[in-house]
Amino acid sequence: MILVACASVVAGLVGALTGLGGGVILVPVLTLVFGVNLRYAVGASLISVIATSSGAASSYVKDGFANVRIGILMEVATTLGAIGGATLASRVSTGTIAIVFGVVLLYATVQSARPEPRVVPGTTPDPIGEKLRLNGIEPTPQGPVPYSAHHVPAGLSLMAVAGAVSGLLGIGSGALKVLAMDRVMRLPFKVSTTTSNFMIGVTAAASAGIYLRNGYVDPVLACPVMLGVLLGALVGARVLVSARVKVLRIVFAGVLGLTAVEMIVQGVRGAL
Amino acid sequence: MRDEILVSATLRVGVALAALCSLAGAGLYFSGHAGDIAAYATFHAVRVAPALTGFGLLSLGVAILIATPIVRVAILIVVFLRERDWLYTTVSAFVLGVLLLSLNG
């Protein structure tokens, strides 16, 4: 169990450094390395996702980047999606979940390794966004810059998918949430990432309720894992500020890519 | 701005409480189960019940953690109510309803 906690520290650390989040690394580590049943692994991962999201979000909100209005509106879609995903998780085999997990991990790895192309802000904001007052002011070094939301219905739809993925796989699916806000709704990148972090905890709580009721959350496993990931994420956030992580990122991307393939293989063989 | 600090304080206190509970629970539980070999390879449903035992404290840690984002949404309702922002009061209340439904449904 001490080994599991130590591995969780590493998962939290790597999650913070790569920006992928702890869950995406934790689930393969628990299942592939420690032979934990996928259902317990996903349950424990969801719990740690709530911890890291809530822990990290508290500092982001104070900085004034996160947009609470956008966050809560998008949570309507993510929580409903999460309930769908968590319900689906109890109906399908662990092999199927492992395959989906591998595919999502592969996609996330490729995304994280690629440099972020800067989106040119559009000129005509969505009238729905205007009506819902989804605009805000981003504090930048050059002074406050106002922004507004585009393509709100498309953003909401993608958020529902993000919620379902989170509920099915026990991950934060922060990358999908950022995609919805940054690319689809064309919000500033920093606003997207911080608001996404703010939302992950609420999304995960929606599916955690269902996992808890289905008996997928074993506190004896989940708590040491949660403590480990939390510690790793805290250290990771510190290191991130100082260290040059570019090389690390590429190394991790390679490892994660292989892990993803292994998840798919094990899923197909029905070994998980 | 004061409200945002309240929200972030809630999150921080919730996570800290859950972590403390888990630490205490883990200490208590593993001192009694030091030689156990954990059997997580096969799945069987686990019933979670808070009580003053190692397992109970670990369960409480999980419960507090899941409750933290839910309390956060509840506080948001109060914040929007005070701002007389009826639209977002409704949106927050809906999200809270979905969360409570997932726990009890």
mmCIF file of C-alpha atoms in Angstrom:
data_model
loop_
_atom_site.group_PDB
_atom_site.id
_atom_site.type_symbol
_atom_site.label_atom_id
_atom_site.label_comp_id
_atom_site.label_asym_id
_atom_site.label_seq_id
_atom_site.Cartn_x
_atom_site.Cartn_y
_atom_site.Cartn_z
ATOM 1 C CA MET A 1 0.000 0.000 0.000
ATOM 2 C CA ILE A 2 2.970 2.282 0.675
ATOM 3 C CA LEU A 3 4.147 1.407 -2.830
ATOM 4 C CA VAL A 4 0.739 2.378 -4.218
ATOM 5 C CA ALA A 5 0.930 5.712 -2.362
ATOM 6 C CA CYS A 6 4.445 6.351 -3.723
ATOM 7 C CA ALA A 7 3.330 5.500 -7.255
ATOM 8 C CA SER A 8 0.441 7.939 -6.762
ATOM 9 C CA VAL A 9 2.888 10.694 -5.833
ATOM 10 C CA VAL A 10 4.697 10.050 -9.119
ATOM 11 C CA ALA A 11 1.375 10.001 -11.011
ATOM 12 C CA GLY A 12 0.400 13.351 -9.470
ATOM 13 C CA LEU A 13 3.817 14.800 -10.276
ATOM 14 C CA VAL A 14 3.797 13.621 -13.880
ATOM 15 C CA GLY A 15 0.171 14.715 -14.240
ATOM 16 C CA ALA A 16 1.006 18.233 -13.121
ATOM 17 C CA LEU A 17 4.173 18.469 -15.238
ATOM 18 C CA THR A 18 2.535 17.251 -18.441
ATOM 19 C CA GLY A 19 -0.682 19.134 -17.772
ATOM 20 C CA LEU A 20 -2.631 15.923 -18.344
ATOM 21 C CA GLY A 21 -3.837 15.562 -14.773
ATOM 22 C CA GLY A 22 -3.252 12.711 -12.344
ATOM 23 C CA GLY A 23 -6.083 10.391 -13.368
ATOM 24 C CA VAL A 24 -4.859 9.702 -16.871
ATOM 25 C CA ILE A 25 -1.596 8.322 -15.451
ATOM 26 C CA LEU A 26 -3.003 6.815 -12.267
ATOM 27 C CA VAL A 27 -5.437 4.367 -13.861
ATOM 28 C CA PRO A 28 -2.814 2.607 -16.064
ATOM 29 C CA VAL A 29 -0.324 2.521 -13.162
ATOM 30 C CA LEU A 30 -2.850 0.919 -10.811
ATOM 31 C CA THR A 31 -4.132 -1.603 -13.349
ATOM 32 C CA LEU A 32 -0.995 -2.465 -15.341
ATOM 33 C CA VAL A 33 1.608 -2.260 -12.539
ATOM 34 C CA PHE A 34 -0.331 -3.157 -9.407
ATOM 35 C CA GLY A 35 -2.942 -5.453 -10.951
ATOM 36 C CA VAL A 36 -5.826 -3.507 -9.410
ATOM 37 C CA ASN A 37 -9.242 -4.214 -10.956
ATOM 38 C CA LEU A 38 -10.109 -1.462 -13.424
ATOM 39 C CA ARG A 39 -13.314 -0.554 -11.565
ATOM 40 C CA TYR A 40 -11.450 0.172 -8.307
ATOM 41 C CA ALA A 41 -8.730 2.018 -10.211
ATOM 42 C CA VAL A 42 -11.283 4.275 -11.891
ATOM 43 C CA GLY A 43 -13.058 4.853 -8.561
ATOM 44 C CA ALA A 44 -9.811 5.791 -6.786
ATOM 45 C CA SER A 45 -8.791 7.999 -9.690
ATOM 46 C CA LEU A 46 -12.080 9.950 -9.583
ATOM 47 C CA ILE A 47 -11.539 10.669 -5.888
ATOM 48 C CA SER A 48 -8.008 11.938 -6.502
ATOM 49 C CA VAL A 49 -9.245 14.051 -9.425
ATOM 50 C CA ILE A 50 -11.645 15.845 -7.058
ATOM 51 C CA ALA A 51 -8.790 16.456 -4.607
ATOM 52 C CA THR A 52 -6.312 17.894 -7.117
ATOM 53 C CA SER A 53 -8.936 19.975 -8.910
ATOM 54 C CA SER A 54 -10.294 21.496 -5.698
ATOM 55 C CA GLY A 55 -6.812 22.021 -4.300
ATOM 56 C CA ALA A 56 -5.509 23.721 -7.423
ATOM 57 C CA ALA A 57 -8.669 25.674 -8.260
ATOM 58 C CA SER A 58 -8.592 27.513 -4.945
ATOM 59 C CA SER A 59 -5.464 29.389 -5.989
ATOM 60 C CA TYR A 60 -6.622 30.048 -9.564
ATOM 61 C CA VAL A 61 -9.912 31.662 -8.534
ATOM 62 C CA LYS A 62 -8.084 34.201 -6.399
ATOM 63 C CA ASP A 63 -5.939 35.252 -9.357
ATOM 64 C CA GLY A 64 -9.113 36.285 -11.190
ATOM 65 C CA PHE A 65 -8.609 34.185 -14.319
ATOM 66 C CA ALA A 66 -11.371 31.613 -13.828
ATOM 67 C CA ASN A 67 -14.795 32.708 -15.082
ATOM 68 C CA VAL A 68 -17.341 31.447 -12.562
ATOM 69 C CA ARG A 69 -20.370 32.145 -14.813
ATOM 70 C CA ILE A 70 -18.945 30.198 -17.728
ATOM 71 C CA GLY A 71 -17.869 27.483 -15.297
ATOM 72 C CA ILE A 72 -21.273 26.880 -13.740
ATOM 73 C CA LEU A 73 -23.110 27.069 -17.071
ATOM 74 C CA MET A 74 -20.766 24.502 -18.618
ATOM 75 C CA GLU A 75 -21.182 22.338 -15.519
ATOM 76 C CA VAL A 76 -24.825 21.826 -16.493
ATOM 77 C CA ALA A 77 -23.528 19.897 -19.519
ATOM 78 C CA THR A 78 -20.567 18.189 -17.824
ATOM 79 C CA THR A 79 -22.515 16.872 -14.799
ATOM 80 C CA LEU A 80 -25.292 15.458 -17.002
ATOM 81 C CA GLY A 81 -22.631 13.911 -19.260
ATOM 82 C CA ALA A 82 -20.782 12.536 -16.231
ATOM 83 C CA ILE A 83 -23.888 10.788 -14.934
ATOM 84 C CA GLY A 84 -24.367 9.235 -18.372
ATOM 85 C CA GLY A 85 -20.726 8.126 -18.494
ATOM 86 C CA ALA A 86 -20.711 6.722 -14.948
ATOM 87 C CA THR A 87 -23.944 4.828 -15.592
ATOM 88 C CA LEU A 88 -22.508 3.439 -18.826
ATOM 89 C CA ALA A 89 -19.350 2.374 -16.934
ATOM 90 C CA SER A 90 -21.373 -0.038 -14.812
ATOM 91 C CA ARG A 91 -22.994 -1.600 -17.902
ATOM 92 C CA VAL A 92 -19.960 -2.316 -20.102
ATOM 93 C CA SER A 93 -17.043 -4.726 -19.557
ATOM 94 C CA THR A 94 -13.725 -3.575 -18.112
ATOM 95 C CA GLY A 95 -12.057 -4.620 -21.366
ATOM 96 C CA THR A 96 -14.154 -2.115 -23.313
ATOM 97 C CA ILE A 97 -13.355 0.620 -20.806
ATOM 98 C CA ALA A 98 -9.637 -0.203 -21.077
ATOM 99 C CA ILE A 99 -9.747 0.126 -24.880
ATOM 100 C CA VAL A 100 -11.578 3.470 -24.728
ATOM 101 C CA PHE A 101 -9.113 4.597 -22.066
ATOM 102 C CA GLY A 102 -6.144 3.694 -24.257
ATOM 103 C CA VAL A 103 -7.567 5.594 -27.225
ATOM 104 C CA VAL A 104 -8.280 8.711 -25.130
ATOM 105 C CA LEU A 105 -4.805 8.520 -23.540
ATOM 106 C CA LEU A 106 -3.193 8.232 -26.950
ATOM 107 C CA TYR A 107 -5.108 11.260 -28.200
ATOM 108 C CA ALA A 108 -4.299 13.299 -25.075
ATOM 109 C CA THR A 109 -0.613 12.430 -25.378
ATOM 110 C CA VAL A 110 -0.417 13.534 -28.991
ATOM 111 C CA GLN A 111 -2.277 16.746 -28.127
ATOM 112 C CA SER A 112 0.004 17.573 -25.205
ATOM 113 C CA ALA A 113 3.182 16.964 -27.193
ATOM 114 C CA ARG A 114 2.096 19.345 -29.949
ATOM 115 C CA PRO A 115 2.738 23.056 -29.460
ATOM 116 C CA GLU A 116 -0.422 25.095 -28.896
ATOM 117 C CA PRO A 117 -1.421 27.031 -32.008
ATOM 118 C CA ARG A 118 -2.663 30.470 -31.025
ATOM 119 C CA VAL A 119 -6.288 31.072 -31.975
ATOM 120 C CA VAL A 120 -7.026 34.463 -33.472
ATOM 121 C CA PRO A 121 -9.958 35.952 -31.537
ATOM 122 C CA GLY A 122 -13.095 36.180 -33.669
ATOM 123 C CA THR A 123 -14.855 39.441 -34.235
ATOM 124 C CA THR A 124 -18.519 38.497 -33.767
ATOM 125 C CA PRO A 125 -19.407 37.022 -30.386
ATOM 126 C CA ASP A 126 -22.306 34.570 -30.066
ATOM 127 C CA PRO A 127 -25.591 36.421 -29.278
ATOM 128 C CA ILE A 128 -26.446 33.573 -26.866
ATOM 129 C CA GLY A 129 -23.184 34.250 -25.078
ATOM 130 C CA GLU A 130 -24.054 37.933 -24.880
ATOM 131 C CA LYS A 131 -27.485 37.144 -23.458
ATOM 132 C CA LEU A 132 -25.957 34.802 -20.865
ATOM 133 C CA ARG A 133 -23.321 37.450 -20.030
ATOM 134 C CA LEU A 134 -20.489 35.024 -20.752
ATOM 135 C CA ASN A 135 -17.966 37.796 -21.152
ATOM 136 C CA GLY A 136 -15.226 38.831 -18.822
ATOM 137 C CA ILE A 137 -11.968 40.643 -18.398
ATOM 138 C CA GLU A 138 -8.667 38.821 -18.450
ATOM 139 C CA PRO A 139 -5.924 40.259 -16.248
ATOM 140 C CA THR A 140 -2.781 40.305 -18.422
ATOM 141 C CA PRO A 141 0.662 41.870 -17.891
ATOM 142 C CA GLN A 142 -0.403 44.493 -20.477
ATOM 143 C CA GLY A 143 -3.505 45.352 -18.448
ATOM 144 C CA PRO A 144 -7.102 44.046 -18.392
ATOM 145 C CA VAL A 145 -8.298 42.645 -21.749
ATOM 146 C CA PRO A 146 -12.035 42.064 -22.264
ATOM 147 C CA TYR A 147 -13.207 38.846 -23.948
ATOM 148 C CA SER A 148 -16.494 37.252 -24.943
ATOM 149 C CA ALA A 149 -17.745 33.764 -25.756
ATOM 150 C CA HIS A 150 -18.414 32.290 -29.218
ATOM 151 C CA HIS A 151 -20.295 29.161 -30.329
ATOM 152 C CA VAL A 152 -21.928 28.516 -26.956
ATOM 153 C CA PRO A 153 -24.165 25.564 -28.028
ATOM 154 C CA ALA A 154 -21.199 23.779 -29.645
ATOM 155 C CA GLY A 155 -19.146 24.414 -26.512
ATOM 156 C CA LEU A 156 -21.900 22.964 -24.336
ATOM 157 C CA SER A 157 -22.154 19.848 -26.527
ATOM 158 C CA LEU A 158 -18.426 19.203 -26.307
ATOM 159 C CA MET A 159 -18.646 19.727 -22.539
ATOM 160 C CA ALA A 160 -21.287 16.991 -22.315
ATOM 161 C CA VAL A 161 -18.868 14.657 -24.131
ATOM 162 C CA ALA A 162 -16.082 15.706 -21.730
ATOM 163 C CA GLY A 163 -18.362 14.887 -18.799
ATOM 164 C CA ALA A 164 -19.235 11.474 -20.229
ATOM 165 C CA VAL A 165 -15.552 10.627 -20.815
ATOM 166 C CA SER A 166 -14.764 11.730 -17.254
ATOM 167 C CA GLY A 167 -17.564 9.584 -15.833
ATOM 168 C CA LEU A 168 -16.644 6.539 -17.910
ATOM 169 C CA LEU A 169 -12.873 6.616 -17.349
ATOM 170 C CA GLY A 170 -12.511 8.348 -13.987
ATOM 171 C CA ILE A 171 -10.306 11.107 -15.355
ATOM 172 C CA GLY A 172 -10.724 14.879 -15.190
ATOM 173 C CA SER A 173 -10.863 15.199 -19.001
ATOM 174 C CA GLY A 174 -9.448 18.679 -18.588
ATOM 175 C CA ALA A 175 -7.969 18.567 -22.092
ATOM 176 C CA LEU A 176 -11.450 18.219 -23.630
ATOM 177 C CA LYS A 177 -12.817 20.999 -21.438
ATOM 178 C CA VAL A 178 -9.993 23.317 -22.456
ATOM 179 C CA LEU A 179 -10.616 22.345 -26.093
ATOM 180 C CA ALA A 180 -14.276 23.351 -25.735
ATOM 181 C CA MET A 181 -13.497 26.724 -24.196
ATOM 182 C CA ASP A 182 -10.236 27.660 -25.930
ATOM 183 C CA ARG A 183 -10.884 26.422 -29.484
ATOM 184 C CA VAL A 184 -14.684 26.293 -29.779
ATOM 185 C CA MET A 185 -15.787 29.167 -27.561
ATOM 186 C CA ARG A 186 -12.601 31.115 -28.265
ATOM 187 C CA LEU A 187 -11.948 32.176 -24.707
ATOM 188 C CA PRO A 188 -8.424 33.214 -23.728
ATOM 189 C CA PHE A 189 -6.210 30.163 -23.066
ATOM 190 C CA LYS A 190 -5.494 31.074 -19.450
ATOM 191 C CA VAL A 191 -9.207 31.625 -18.747
ATOM 192 C CA SER A 192 -9.973 28.235 -20.346
ATOM 193 C CA THR A 193 -7.419 26.260 -18.349
ATOM 194 C CA THR A 194 -8.268 27.819 -14.988
ATOM 195 C CA THR A 195 -12.033 27.593 -15.495
ATOM 196 C CA SER A 196 -11.588 23.974 -16.620
ATOM 197 C CA ASN A 197 -9.680 23.163 -13.440
ATOM 198 C CA PHE A 198 -12.430 24.807 -11.439
ATOM 199 C CA MET A 199 -15.034 22.609 -13.165
ATOM 200 C CA ILE A 200 -13.259 19.249 -12.985
ATOM 201 C CA GLY A 201 -14.076 18.737 -9.298
ATOM 202 C CA VAL A 202 -17.805 19.299 -9.792
ATOM 203 C CA THR A 203 -17.889 17.010 -12.841
ATOM 204 C CA ALA A 204 -16.020 14.279 -10.964
ATOM 205 C CA ALA A 205 -18.313 14.650 -7.931
ATOM 206 C CA ALA A 206 -21.323 13.906 -10.150
ATOM 207 C CA SER A 207 -19.888 10.560 -11.293
ATOM 208 C CA ALA A 208 -18.282 9.813 -7.906
ATOM 209 C CA GLY A 209 -21.773 9.646 -6.398
ATOM 210 C CA ILE A 210 -22.701 6.856 -8.816
ATOM 211 C CA TYR A 211 -19.380 5.031 -8.374
ATOM 212 C CA LEU A 212 -19.842 5.202 -4.600
ATOM 213 C CA ARG A 213 -23.328 3.719 -4.827
ATOM 214 C CA ASN A 214 -22.099 0.940 -7.123
ATOM 215 C CA GLY A 215 -19.359 0.031 -4.623
ATOM 216 C CA TYR A 216 -16.476 0.985 -6.960
ATOM 217 C CA VAL A 217 -14.843 3.263 -4.401
ATOM 218 C CA ASP A 218 -12.803 1.400 -1.794
ATOM 219 C CA PRO A 219 -11.648 4.034 0.726
ATOM 220 C CA VAL A 220 -8.701 1.830 1.735
ATOM 221 C CA LEU A 221 -7.343 2.135 -1.806
ATOM 222 C CA ALA A 222 -8.756 5.555 -2.707
ATOM 223 C CA CYS A 223 -7.432 7.485 0.297
ATOM 224 C CA PRO A 224 -3.713 6.599 0.041
ATOM 225 C CA VAL A 225 -3.970 7.171 -3.716
ATOM 226 C CA MET A 226 -5.651 10.532 -3.162
ATOM 227 C CA LEU A 227 -3.019 11.638 -0.622
ATOM 228 C CA GLY A 228 -0.233 10.557 -2.966
ATOM 229 C CA VAL A 229 -1.621 12.319 -6.029
ATOM 230 C CA LEU A 230 -2.315 15.467 -4.010
ATOM 231 C CA LEU A 231 1.285 15.563 -2.756
ATOM 232 C CA GLY A 232 2.634 14.895 -6.243
ATOM 233 C CA ALA A 233 0.456 17.605 -7.775
ATOM 234 C CA LEU A 234 1.528 20.162 -5.158
ATOM 235 C CA VAL A 235 5.205 19.437 -5.754
ATOM 236 C CA GLY A 236 4.616 19.354 -9.513
ATOM 237 C CA ALA A 237 2.999 22.801 -9.484
ATOM 238 C CA ARG A 238 6.070 24.191 -7.658
ATOM 239 C CA VAL A 239 8.528 22.545 -10.046
ATOM 240 C CA LEU A 240 6.523 23.713 -13.058
ATOM 241 C CA VAL A 241 7.191 27.348 -12.155
ATOM 242 C CA SER A 242 10.955 26.927 -12.040
ATOM 243 C CA ALA A 243 11.976 23.944 -14.164
ATOM 244 C CA ARG A 244 12.411 23.753 -17.900
ATOM 245 C CA VAL A 245 9.992 20.939 -18.606
ATOM 246 C CA LYS A 246 10.194 20.748 -22.388
ATOM 247 C CA VAL A 247 12.492 17.718 -22.466
ATOM 248 C CA LEU A 248 10.550 16.054 -19.647
ATOM 249 C CA ARG A 249 7.337 16.537 -21.585
ATOM 250 C CA ILE A 250 8.669 14.705 -24.628
ATOM 251 C CA VAL A 251 9.966 11.827 -22.485
ATOM 252 C CA PHE A 252 6.641 11.495 -20.683
ATOM 253 C CA ALA A 253 4.731 11.695 -23.951
ATOM 254 C CA GLY A 254 6.677 8.689 -25.208
ATOM 255 C CA VAL A 255 6.027 6.693 -22.043
ATOM 256 C CA LEU A 256 2.340 7.601 -22.054
ATOM 257 C CA GLY A 257 1.994 6.642 -25.708
ATOM 258 C CA LEU A 258 3.363 3.173 -24.938
ATOM 259 C CA THR A 259 1.106 2.933 -21.883
ATOM 260 C CA ALA A 260 -1.902 3.771 -24.033
ATOM 261 C CA VAL A 261 -1.047 0.992 -26.501
ATOM 262 C CA GLU A 262 -0.578 -1.440 -23.588
ATOM 263 C CA MET A 263 -4.023 -0.497 -22.194
ATOM 264 C CA ILE A 264 -5.607 -1.184 -25.592
ATOM 265 C CA VAL A 265 -3.786 -4.521 -25.961
ATOM 266 C CA GLN A 266 -4.749 -5.655 -22.455
ATOM 267 C CA GLY A 267 -8.315 -4.504 -23.060
ATOM 268 C CA VAL A 268 -8.580 -6.469 -26.302
ATOM 269 C CA ARG A 269 -7.126 -9.563 -24.605
ATOM 270 C CA GLY A 270 -9.669 -9.097 -21.825
ATOM 271 C CA ALA A 271 -6.910 -9.172 -19.227
ATOM 272 C CA LEU A 272 -8.062 -6.166 -17.214
ATOM 273 C CA MET B 1 -13.970 39.372 -4.984
ATOM 274 C CA ARG B 2 -14.714 38.561 -1.344
ATOM 275 C CA ASP B 3 -17.072 35.827 -2.543
ATOM 276 C CA GLU B 4 -14.375 34.301 -4.706
ATOM 277 C CA ILE B 5 -12.057 34.117 -1.722
ATOM 278 C CA LEU B 6 -14.874 32.425 0.224
ATOM 279 C CA VAL B 7 -15.309 29.874 -2.571
ATOM 280 C CA SER B 8 -11.598 29.095 -2.764
ATOM 281 C CA ALA B 9 -11.393 28.886 1.047
ATOM 282 C CA THR B 10 -14.220 26.320 1.025
ATOM 283 C CA LEU B 11 -12.340 24.195 -1.494
ATOM 284 C CA ARG B 12 -9.111 24.424 0.450
ATOM 285 C CA VAL B 13 -10.707 23.601 3.817
ATOM 286 C CA GLY B 14 -12.620 20.678 2.272
ATOM 287 C CA VAL B 15 -9.521 19.147 0.714
ATOM 288 C CA ALA B 16 -7.487 19.695 3.903
ATOM 289 C CA LEU B 17 -10.191 18.079 6.078
ATOM 290 C CA ALA B 18 -10.491 15.119 3.730
ATOM 291 C CA ALA B 19 -6.710 14.682 3.658
ATOM 292 C CA LEU B 20 -6.489 14.811 7.470
ATOM 293 C CA CYS B 21 -9.287 12.276 7.836
ATOM 294 C CA SER B 22 -7.621 9.982 5.302
ATOM 295 C CA LEU B 23 -4.243 10.263 7.016
ATOM 296 C CA ALA B 24 -5.691 9.447 10.438
ATOM 297 C CA GLY B 25 -7.805 6.664 8.953
ATOM 298 C CA ALA B 26 -4.879 5.183 7.050
ATOM 299 C CA GLY B 27 -2.745 5.185 10.199
ATOM 300 C CA LEU B 28 -5.472 3.496 12.221
ATOM 301 C CA TYR B 29 -6.421 1.031 9.504
ATOM 302 C CA PHE B 30 -2.962 -0.107 8.465
ATOM 303 C CA SER B 31 -1.723 -0.490 12.044
ATOM 304 C CA GLY B 32 -4.463 -3.110 12.414
ATOM 305 C CA HIS B 33 -4.026 -4.661 8.961
ATOM 306 C CA ALA B 34 -0.255 -4.486 8.634
ATOM 307 C CA GLY B 35 0.186 -7.998 7.293
ATOM 308 C CA ASP B 36 -2.827 -7.998 4.979
ATOM 309 C CA ILE B 37 -2.310 -8.528 1.305
ATOM 310 C CA ALA B 38 -4.754 -6.315 -0.504
ATOM 311 C CA ALA B 39 -7.055 -8.165 -2.888
ATOM 312 C CA TYR B 40 -7.930 -5.662 -5.581
ATOM 313 C CA ALA B 41 -7.519 -7.981 -8.522
ATOM 314 C CA THR B 42 -11.097 -9.200 -8.306
ATOM 315 C CA PHE B 43 -14.021 -6.853 -8.018
ATOM 316 C CA HIS B 44 -16.664 -6.952 -5.314
ATOM 317 C CA ALA B 45 -18.833 -4.021 -4.302
ATOM 318 C CA VAL B 46 -17.568 -2.110 -1.271
ATOM 319 C CA ARG B 47 -20.016 -0.634 1.216
ATOM 320 C CA VAL B 48 -18.857 2.659 2.612
ATOM 321 C CA ALA B 49 -19.911 3.668 6.136
ATOM 322 C CA PRO B 50 -18.400 6.460 8.224
ATOM 323 C CA ALA B 51 -17.545 5.344 11.791
ATOM 324 C CA LEU B 52 -14.771 5.877 14.288
ATOM 325 C CA THR B 53 -12.614 3.056 12.955
ATOM 326 C CA GLY B 54 -9.769 3.135 10.472
ATOM 327 C CA PHE B 55 -12.103 2.140 7.649
ATOM 328 C CA GLY B 56 -14.754 4.562 8.896
ATOM 329 C CA LEU B 57 -12.329 7.502 8.900
ATOM 330 C CA LEU B 58 -11.139 6.601 5.403
ATOM 331 C CA SER B 59 -14.785 6.515 4.277
ATOM 332 C CA LEU B 60 -15.352 9.882 5.926
ATOM 333 C CA GLY B 61 -12.369 11.278 4.032
ATOM 334 C CA VAL B 62 -13.926 10.156 0.746
ATOM 335 C CA ALA B 63 -17.324 11.557 1.777
ATOM 336 C CA ILE B 64 -15.884 14.974 2.704
ATOM 337 C CA LEU B 65 -13.985 15.116 -0.569
ATOM 338 C CA ILE B 66 -17.067 14.361 -2.673
ATOM 339 C CA ALA B 67 -19.059 16.875 -0.613
ATOM 340 C CA THR B 68 -16.522 19.675 -1.200
ATOM 341 C CA PRO B 69 -17.463 20.560 -4.815
ATOM 342 C CA ILE B 70 -21.140 20.137 -3.918
ATOM 343 C CA VAL B 71 -20.828 22.672 -1.082
ATOM 344 C CA ARG B 72 -18.958 24.915 -3.511
ATOM 345 C CA VAL B 73 -21.960 24.917 -5.875
ATOM 346 C CA ALA B 74 -24.305 25.601 -2.935
ATOM 347 C CA ILE B 75 -22.216 28.642 -1.956
ATOM 348 C CA LEU B 76 -22.337 29.807 -5.562
ATOM 349 C CA ILE B 77 -26.153 29.826 -5.353
ATOM 350 C CA VAL B 78 -25.955 32.136 -2.332
ATOM 351 C CA VAL B 79 -23.440 34.382 -4.102
ATOM 352 C CA PHE B 80 -25.667 34.752 -7.186
ATOM 353 C CA LEU B 81 -28.765 35.249 -5.008
ATOM 354 C CA ARG B 82 -27.080 38.133 -3.221
ATOM 355 C CA GLU B 83 -26.161 39.670 -6.575
ATOM 356 C CA ARG B 84 -29.864 39.273 -7.541
ATOM 357 C CA ASP B 85 -28.661 37.324 -10.549
ATOM 358 C CA TRP B 86 -31.717 35.119 -10.973
ATOM 359 C CA LEU B 87 -30.528 33.465 -14.185
ATOM 360 C CA TYR B 88 -27.336 32.139 -12.646
ATOM 361 C CA THR B 89 -29.048 31.336 -9.357
ATOM 362 C CA THR B 90 -31.265 28.987 -11.385
ATOM 363 C CA VAL B 91 -28.318 27.541 -13.309
ATOM 364 C CA SER B 92 -26.396 26.859 -10.070
ATOM 365 C CA ALA B 93 -29.481 25.350 -8.411
ATOM 366 C CA PHE B 94 -29.933 23.028 -11.396
ATOM 367 C CA VAL B 95 -26.312 21.818 -11.149
ATOM 368 C CA LEU B 96 -26.748 21.279 -7.394
ATOM 369 C CA GLY B 97 -29.903 19.272 -8.129
ATOM 370 C CA VAL B 98 -28.043 17.061 -10.622
ATOM 371 C CA LEU B 99 -25.244 16.473 -8.086
ATOM 372 C CA LEU B 100 -27.659 15.527 -5.295
ATOM 373 C CA LEU B 101 -29.564 13.272 -7.684
ATOM 374 C CA SER B 102 -26.356 11.404 -8.584
ATOM 375 C CA LEU B 103 -25.787 10.686 -4.886
ATOM 376 C CA ASN B 104 -29.327 9.528 -4.106
ATOM 377 C CA GLY B 105 -31.007 8.668 -7.402
#
